[in-house]
XYZ file of C-alpha atoms in Angstrom:
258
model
C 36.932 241.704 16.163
C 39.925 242.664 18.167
C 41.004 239.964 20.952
C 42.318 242.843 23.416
C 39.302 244.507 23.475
C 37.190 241.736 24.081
C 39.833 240.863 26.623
C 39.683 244.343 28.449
C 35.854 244.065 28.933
C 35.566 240.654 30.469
C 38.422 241.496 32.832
C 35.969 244.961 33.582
C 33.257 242.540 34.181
C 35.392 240.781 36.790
C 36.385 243.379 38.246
C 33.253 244.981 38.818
C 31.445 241.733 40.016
C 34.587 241.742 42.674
C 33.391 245.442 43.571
C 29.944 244.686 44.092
C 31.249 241.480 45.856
C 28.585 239.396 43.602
C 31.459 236.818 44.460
C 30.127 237.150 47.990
C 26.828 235.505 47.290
C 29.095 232.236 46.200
C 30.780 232.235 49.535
C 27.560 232.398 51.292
C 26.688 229.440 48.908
C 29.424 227.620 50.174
C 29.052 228.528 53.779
C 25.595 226.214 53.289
C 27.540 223.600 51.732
C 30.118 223.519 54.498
C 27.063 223.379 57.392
C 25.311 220.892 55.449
C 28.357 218.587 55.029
C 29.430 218.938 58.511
C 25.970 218.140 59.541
C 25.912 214.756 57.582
C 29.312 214.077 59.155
C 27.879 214.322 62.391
C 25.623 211.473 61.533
C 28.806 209.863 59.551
C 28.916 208.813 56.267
C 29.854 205.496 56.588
C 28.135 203.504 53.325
C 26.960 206.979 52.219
C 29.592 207.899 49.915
C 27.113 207.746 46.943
C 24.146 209.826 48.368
C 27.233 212.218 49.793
C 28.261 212.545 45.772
C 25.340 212.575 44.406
C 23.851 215.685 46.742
C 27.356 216.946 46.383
C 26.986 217.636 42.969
C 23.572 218.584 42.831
C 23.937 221.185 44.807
C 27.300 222.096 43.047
C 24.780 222.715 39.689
C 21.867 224.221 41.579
C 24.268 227.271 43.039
C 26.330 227.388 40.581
C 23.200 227.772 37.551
C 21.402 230.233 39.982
C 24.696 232.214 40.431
C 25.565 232.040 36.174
C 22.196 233.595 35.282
C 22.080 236.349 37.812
C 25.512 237.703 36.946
C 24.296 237.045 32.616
C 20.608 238.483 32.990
C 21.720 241.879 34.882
C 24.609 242.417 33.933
C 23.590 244.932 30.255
C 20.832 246.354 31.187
C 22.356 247.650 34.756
C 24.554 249.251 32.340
C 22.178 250.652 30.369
C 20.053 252.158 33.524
C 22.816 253.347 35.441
C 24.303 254.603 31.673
C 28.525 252.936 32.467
C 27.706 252.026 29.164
C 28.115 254.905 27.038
C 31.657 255.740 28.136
C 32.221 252.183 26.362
C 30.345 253.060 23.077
C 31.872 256.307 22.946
C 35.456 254.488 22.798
C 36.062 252.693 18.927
C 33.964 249.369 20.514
C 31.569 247.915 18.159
C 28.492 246.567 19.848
C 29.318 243.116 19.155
C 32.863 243.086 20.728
C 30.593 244.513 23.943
C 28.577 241.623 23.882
C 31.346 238.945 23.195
C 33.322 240.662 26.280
C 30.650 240.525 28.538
C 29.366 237.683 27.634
C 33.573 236.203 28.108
C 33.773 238.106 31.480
C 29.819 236.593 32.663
C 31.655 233.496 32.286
C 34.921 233.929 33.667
C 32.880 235.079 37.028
C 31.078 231.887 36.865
C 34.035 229.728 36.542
C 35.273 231.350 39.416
C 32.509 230.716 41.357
C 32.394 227.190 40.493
C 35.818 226.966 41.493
C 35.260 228.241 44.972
C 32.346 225.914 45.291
C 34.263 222.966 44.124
C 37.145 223.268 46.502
C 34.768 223.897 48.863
C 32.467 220.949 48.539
C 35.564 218.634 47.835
C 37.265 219.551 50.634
C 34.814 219.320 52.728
C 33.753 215.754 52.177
C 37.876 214.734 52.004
C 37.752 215.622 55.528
C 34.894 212.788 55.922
C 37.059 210.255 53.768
C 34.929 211.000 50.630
C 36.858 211.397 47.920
C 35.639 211.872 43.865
C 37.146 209.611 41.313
C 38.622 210.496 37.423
C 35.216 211.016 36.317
C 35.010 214.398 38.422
C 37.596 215.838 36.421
C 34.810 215.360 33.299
C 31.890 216.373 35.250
C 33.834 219.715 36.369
C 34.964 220.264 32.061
C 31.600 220.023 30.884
C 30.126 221.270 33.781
C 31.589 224.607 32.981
C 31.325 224.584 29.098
C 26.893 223.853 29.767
C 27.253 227.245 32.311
C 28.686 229.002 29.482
C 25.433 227.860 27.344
C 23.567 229.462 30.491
C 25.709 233.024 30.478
C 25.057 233.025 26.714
C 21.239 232.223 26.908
C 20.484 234.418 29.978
C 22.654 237.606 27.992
C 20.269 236.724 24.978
C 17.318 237.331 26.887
C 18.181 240.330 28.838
C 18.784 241.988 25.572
C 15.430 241.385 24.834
C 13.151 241.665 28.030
C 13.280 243.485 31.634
C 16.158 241.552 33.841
C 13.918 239.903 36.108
C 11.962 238.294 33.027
C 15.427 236.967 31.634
C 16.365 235.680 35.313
C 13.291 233.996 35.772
C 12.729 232.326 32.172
C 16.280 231.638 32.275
C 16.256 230.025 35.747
C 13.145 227.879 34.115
C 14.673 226.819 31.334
C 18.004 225.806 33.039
C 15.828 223.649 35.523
C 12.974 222.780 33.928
C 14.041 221.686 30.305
C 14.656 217.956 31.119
C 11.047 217.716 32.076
C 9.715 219.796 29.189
C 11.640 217.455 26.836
C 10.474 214.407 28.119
C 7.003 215.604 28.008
C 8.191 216.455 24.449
C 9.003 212.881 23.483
C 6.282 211.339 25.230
C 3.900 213.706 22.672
C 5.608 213.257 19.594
C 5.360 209.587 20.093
C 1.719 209.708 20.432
C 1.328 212.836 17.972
C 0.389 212.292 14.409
C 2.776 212.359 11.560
C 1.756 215.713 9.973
C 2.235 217.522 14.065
C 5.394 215.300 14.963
C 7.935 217.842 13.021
C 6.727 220.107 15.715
C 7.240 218.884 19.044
C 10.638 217.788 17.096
C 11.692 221.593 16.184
C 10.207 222.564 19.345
C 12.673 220.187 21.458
C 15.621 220.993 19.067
C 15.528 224.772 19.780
C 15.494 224.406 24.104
C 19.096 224.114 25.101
C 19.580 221.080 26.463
C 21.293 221.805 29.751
C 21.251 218.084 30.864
C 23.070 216.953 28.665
C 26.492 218.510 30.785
C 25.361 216.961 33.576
C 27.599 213.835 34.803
C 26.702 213.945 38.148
C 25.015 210.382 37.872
C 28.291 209.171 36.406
C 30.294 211.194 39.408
C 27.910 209.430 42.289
C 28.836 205.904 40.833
C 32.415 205.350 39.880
C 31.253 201.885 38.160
C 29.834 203.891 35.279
C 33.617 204.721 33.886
C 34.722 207.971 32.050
C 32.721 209.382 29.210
C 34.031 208.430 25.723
C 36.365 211.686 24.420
C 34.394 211.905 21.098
C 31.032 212.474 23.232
C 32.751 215.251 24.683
C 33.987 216.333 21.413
C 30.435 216.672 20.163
C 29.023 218.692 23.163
C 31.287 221.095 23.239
C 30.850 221.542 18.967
C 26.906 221.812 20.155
C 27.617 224.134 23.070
C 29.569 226.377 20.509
C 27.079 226.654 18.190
C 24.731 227.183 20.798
C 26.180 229.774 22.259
C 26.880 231.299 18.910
C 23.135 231.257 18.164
C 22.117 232.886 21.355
C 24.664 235.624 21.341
C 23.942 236.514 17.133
C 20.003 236.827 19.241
C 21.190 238.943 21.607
C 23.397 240.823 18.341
C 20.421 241.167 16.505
C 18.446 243.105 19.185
C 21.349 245.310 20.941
C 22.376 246.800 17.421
C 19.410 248.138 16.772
C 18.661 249.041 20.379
C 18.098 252.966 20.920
C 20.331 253.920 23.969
């Protein structure tokens, strides 16, 4: 696989999503935040620090999810329909360096995003005297590696059914896997032995987006910083993730008649 390649199509993928002005729809985003901080200032936030964090970054993962799988789920088969993508295959671009650059560029655009919400939403509540501590800087790092998880997962599926079925089951699955899995455990544990391997697989094959969420941590500073080696092992599962979702999407697109 040849790095400048995959380099030159994620930087198209910016580019494009600058063109379209998808980055547009984050600004809006932040516009809310901005109106919805200033409105809690108005009240002031006096002994509200916490419930200031804690909506902080919820909303930080709410926008910044919804924005990661609409930029993933559209992105190849827009291609496809308005045909930008044969001018690619006709160049000496194998069909997996397409889908490793636009699945690189799907997350670059996200980053950026979550950028421009974050200095946003921090600035904002600075001007209020709330202020994020250390463990920000880790909610922010794996933040961004579990909406890379989402880029890969939404790509996966858009390769395999219409865009707005990829949107919406990936917009489920990025919300509604914590409840799922619960429901999960609660079965297994009253399942009997010879079903229990199945509500096991079952709950090892959803991607477990929670699991890159510190925003409980973030909203109280007593909880401290995560150990390193925790990170360490969620960013090893959110490779292999990843990996798994885009040799998915790989297996459909190189067969795919276009």
């Amino acid at each position: 696989m040849k790095g400048r390649v995959v380099w030159a199509l994620a930087k198209g993928v910016v580019l494009e999503s600058i063109r379209r002005k998808d980055l547009w729809v984050v600004a809006i985003l932040g516009m809310l935040i901005v109106a919805a901080a200033g409105a809690l200032g108005f009240f002031g936030l006096n002994g509200l620090e916490a419930f200031a964090k804690d909506l902080a970054v919820t909303v930080l993962g709410l926008f910044s999810s919804v924005a990661a799988v609409l930029v993933s789920s559209r992105m190849l088969p827009e291609e496809i329909r308005q045909r930008t993508l044969y001018p690619l295959l006709a160049r000496p671009v194998t069909r997996l360096e397409l889908l490793v650059g636009k699945l690189a560029g799907a997350v670059l655009v996200t980053w950026i995003g979550f950028f421009l919400l974050i200095a946003l939403t921090t600035g904002v509540l600075a001007l209020f005297g709330v202020t994020f501590g250390a463990t920000f800087v880790q909610y922010a790092l794996l933040k961004m590696v579990g909406l890379a998880v989402l880029c890969a997962v939404s790509l996966a599926l858009s390769t395999w059914m219409t865009p707005q079925g990829a949107a919406t089951l990936s917009l489920v699955l990025a919300f509604g896997t914590g409840l799922v899995s619960r429901g999960l455990v609660m079965a297994y544990e009253g399942a009997g032995p010879a079903v229990q391997p199945i509500f096991k697989l079952v709950n090892a094959i959803l991607p477990q987006y929670a699991l890159f969420d510190l925003g409980a941590r973030v909203a109280n500073d007593g909880w401290g910083l995560v150990p390193l080696w925790v990170v360490a092992a969620l960013v090893g599962y959110a490779l292999i993730y990843s990996a798994a979702a885009l040799g998915l999407a790989w297996a459909r697109f190189a067969r795919q008649a276009l």
